[in-house]
Amino acid sequence: MENQDIQAKIEAALNSLEGIQSAVADPLLLQKIEERVQANRARGQIEPAKVRYIAFRLAIAACIILVLNCTVWLSVGIRQQQNKTVQQFSEIYFGTPLNY
């Protein structure tokens, strides 16, 4: 019950200038208000850190996908070039294209 009363006083003090001025006379209420403000500031500082962490993880995942796509693209390009060379060799020496 007392905790709810303190919470109500804190809310009333934070919602008006007169409430903050009256809280100066009550050191316990002033301390609770300062704790609430510090907790809100700390919570506000945690959110950007979480966003940066998630963005960093997404950037790493995007780089990995990009590297994998490039390696697949290069390996397929090399294989197609090799197939074309075999096809040309077959046409030159055997006179007919290979049937795969």
PDB file of C-alpha atoms in Angstrom:
ATOM      1  CA  MET A   1       0.000   0.000   0.000  1.00  0.00           C
ATOM      2  CA  GLU A   2       2.800   2.369   0.948  1.00  0.00           C
ATOM      3  CA  ASN A   3       4.659   1.495  -2.265  1.00  0.00           C
ATOM      4  CA  GLN A   4       1.585   2.400  -4.322  1.00  0.00           C
ATOM      5  CA  ASP A   5       1.301   5.687  -2.456  1.00  0.00           C
ATOM      6  CA  ILE A   6       4.948   6.498  -3.194  1.00  0.00           C
ATOM      7  CA  GLN A   7       4.473   5.548  -6.844  1.00  0.00           C
ATOM      8  CA  ALA A   8       1.425   7.820  -7.067  1.00  0.00           C
ATOM      9  CA  LYS A   9       3.411  10.692  -5.515  1.00  0.00           C
ATOM     10  CA  ILE A  10       6.263  10.098  -7.963  1.00  0.00           C
ATOM     11  CA  GLU A  11       3.871  10.156 -10.921  1.00  0.00           C
ATOM     12  CA  ALA A  12       2.191  13.317  -9.645  1.00  0.00           C
ATOM     13  CA  ALA A  13       5.561  14.983  -9.077  1.00  0.00           C
ATOM     14  CA  LEU A  14       6.815  14.061 -12.540  1.00  0.00           C
ATOM     15  CA  ASN A  15       3.642  15.309 -14.227  1.00  0.00           C
ATOM     16  CA  SER A  16       3.788  18.882 -12.944  1.00  0.00           C
ATOM     17  CA  LEU A  17       6.269  21.562 -11.995  1.00  0.00           C
ATOM     18  CA  GLU A  18       4.516  22.096  -8.663  1.00  0.00           C
ATOM     19  CA  GLY A  19       4.917  18.401  -7.896  1.00  0.00           C
ATOM     20  CA  ILE A  20       8.649  18.586  -8.492  1.00  0.00           C
ATOM     21  CA  GLN A  21       8.914  21.720  -6.350  1.00  0.00           C
ATOM     22  CA  SER A  22       7.028  20.005  -3.522  1.00  0.00           C
ATOM     23  CA  ALA A  23       9.238  16.910  -3.881  1.00  0.00           C
ATOM     24  CA  VAL A  24      12.278  19.009  -2.987  1.00  0.00           C
ATOM     25  CA  ALA A  25      10.912  19.267   0.573  1.00  0.00           C
ATOM     26  CA  ASP A  26      10.618  15.463   0.857  1.00  0.00           C
ATOM     27  CA  PRO A  27      14.085  13.885   0.510  1.00  0.00           C
ATOM     28  CA  LEU A  28      12.723  10.337   0.171  1.00  0.00           C
ATOM     29  CA  LEU A  29      10.401  11.357  -2.663  1.00  0.00           C
ATOM     30  CA  LEU A  30      13.184  13.337  -4.325  1.00  0.00           C
ATOM     31  CA  GLN A  31      15.485  10.312  -4.123  1.00  0.00           C
ATOM     32  CA  LYS A  32      12.813   8.066  -5.684  1.00  0.00           C
ATOM     33  CA  ILE A  33      12.267  10.578  -8.493  1.00  0.00           C
ATOM     34  CA  GLU A  34      16.011  10.717  -9.169  1.00  0.00           C
ATOM     35  CA  GLU A  35      16.157   6.907  -9.246  1.00  0.00           C
ATOM     36  CA  ARG A  36      13.269   6.809 -11.724  1.00  0.00           C
ATOM     37  CA  VAL A  37      14.944   9.409 -13.960  1.00  0.00           C
ATOM     38  CA  GLN A  38      18.252   7.501 -13.855  1.00  0.00           C
ATOM     39  CA  ALA A  39      16.454   4.243 -14.700  1.00  0.00           C
ATOM     40  CA  ASN A  40      14.751   5.912 -17.675  1.00  0.00           C
ATOM     41  CA  ARG A  41      18.088   7.280 -18.896  1.00  0.00           C
ATOM     42  CA  ALA A  42      19.730   3.867 -18.556  1.00  0.00           C
ATOM     43  CA  ARG A  43      16.862   2.241 -20.443  1.00  0.00           C
ATOM     44  CA  GLY A  44      17.228   4.841 -23.183  1.00  0.00           C
ATOM     45  CA  GLN A  45      20.925   4.036 -23.517  1.00  0.00           C
ATOM     46  CA  ILE A  46      20.327   0.289 -23.755  1.00  0.00           C
ATOM     47  CA  GLU A  47      17.981   0.554 -26.748  1.00  0.00           C
ATOM     48  CA  PRO A  48      20.550   2.049 -29.176  1.00  0.00           C
ATOM     49  CA  ALA A  49      23.048  -0.622 -28.121  1.00  0.00           C
ATOM     50  CA  LYS A  50      20.532  -3.349 -28.983  1.00  0.00           C
ATOM     51  CA  VAL A  51      19.810  -1.735 -32.344  1.00  0.00           C
ATOM     52  CA  ARG A  52      23.529  -1.464 -33.129  1.00  0.00           C
ATOM     53  CA  TYR A  53      24.036  -5.122 -32.162  1.00  0.00           C
ATOM     54  CA  ILE A  54      21.213  -6.289 -34.436  1.00  0.00           C
ATOM     55  CA  ALA A  55      22.390  -4.069 -37.304  1.00  0.00           C
ATOM     56  CA  PHE A  56      25.932  -5.411 -36.938  1.00  0.00           C
ATOM     57  CA  ARG A  57      24.683  -9.014 -37.045  1.00  0.00           C
ATOM     58  CA  LEU A  58      22.589  -8.288 -40.151  1.00  0.00           C
ATOM     59  CA  ALA A  59      25.569  -6.643 -41.859  1.00  0.00           C
ATOM     60  CA  ILE A  60      27.728  -9.698 -41.148  1.00  0.00           C
ATOM     61  CA  ALA A  61      25.018 -12.013 -42.503  1.00  0.00           C
ATOM     62  CA  ALA A  62      24.686  -9.874 -45.648  1.00  0.00           C
ATOM     63  CA  CYS A  63      28.458  -9.993 -46.213  1.00  0.00           C
ATOM     64  CA  ILE A  64      28.502 -13.784 -45.823  1.00  0.00           C
ATOM     65  CA  ILE A  65      25.635 -14.160 -48.299  1.00  0.00           C
ATOM     66  CA  LEU A  66      27.400 -11.813 -50.734  1.00  0.00           C
ATOM     67  CA  VAL A  67      30.642 -13.814 -50.539  1.00  0.00           C
ATOM     68  CA  LEU A  68      28.774 -17.103 -51.022  1.00  0.00           C
ATOM     69  CA  ASN A  69      26.905 -15.715 -54.027  1.00  0.00           C
ATOM     70  CA  CYS A  70      30.143 -14.473 -55.576  1.00  0.00           C
ATOM     71  CA  THR A  71      31.875 -17.838 -55.130  1.00  0.00           C
ATOM     72  CA  VAL A  72      28.941 -19.698 -56.667  1.00  0.00           C
ATOM     73  CA  TRP A  73      28.755 -17.232 -59.548  1.00  0.00           C
ATOM     74  CA  LEU A  74      32.477 -17.540 -60.222  1.00  0.00           C
ATOM     75  CA  SER A  75      32.503 -21.342 -59.998  1.00  0.00           C
ATOM     76  CA  VAL A  76      29.520 -21.661 -62.350  1.00  0.00           C
ATOM     77  CA  GLY A  77      31.134 -19.230 -64.775  1.00  0.00           C
ATOM     78  CA  ILE A  78      34.376 -21.253 -64.795  1.00  0.00           C
ATOM     79  CA  ARG A  79      32.487 -24.529 -65.313  1.00  0.00           C
ATOM     80  CA  GLN A  80      30.510 -23.090 -68.204  1.00  0.00           C
ATOM     81  CA  GLN A  81      33.722 -21.829 -69.758  1.00  0.00           C
ATOM     82  CA  GLN A  82      35.237 -25.324 -69.389  1.00  0.00           C
ATOM     83  CA  ASN A  83      32.139 -26.893 -70.944  1.00  0.00           C
ATOM     84  CA  LYS A  84      32.362 -24.473 -73.850  1.00  0.00           C
ATOM     85  CA  THR A  85      36.038 -25.424 -74.336  1.00  0.00           C
ATOM     86  CA  VAL A  86      35.168 -29.141 -74.352  1.00  0.00           C
ATOM     87  CA  GLN A  87      32.344 -28.456 -76.812  1.00  0.00           C
ATOM     88  CA  GLN A  88      34.688 -26.555 -79.132  1.00  0.00           C
ATOM     89  CA  PHE A  89      37.306 -29.306 -78.853  1.00  0.00           C
ATOM     90  CA  SER A  90      34.687 -31.907 -79.764  1.00  0.00           C
ATOM     91  CA  GLU A  91      33.495 -29.930 -82.777  1.00  0.00           C
ATOM     92  CA  ILE A  92      37.030 -29.331 -84.043  1.00  0.00           C
ATOM     93  CA  TYR A  93      38.412 -32.847 -83.655  1.00  0.00           C
ATOM     94  CA  PHE A  94      35.324 -35.024 -84.033  1.00  0.00           C
ATOM     95  CA  GLY A  95      33.197 -32.835 -86.274  1.00  0.00           C
ATOM     96  CA  THR A  96      30.127 -33.260 -84.030  1.00  0.00           C
ATOM     97  CA  PRO A  97      29.122 -31.611 -80.774  1.00  0.00           C
ATOM     98  CA  LEU A  98      29.010 -33.722 -77.631  1.00  0.00           C
ATOM     99  CA  ASN A  99      25.624 -34.811 -76.359  1.00  0.00           C
ATOM    100  CA  TYR A 100      25.470 -34.679 -72.583  1.00  0.00           C
TER     101      TYR A 100
END
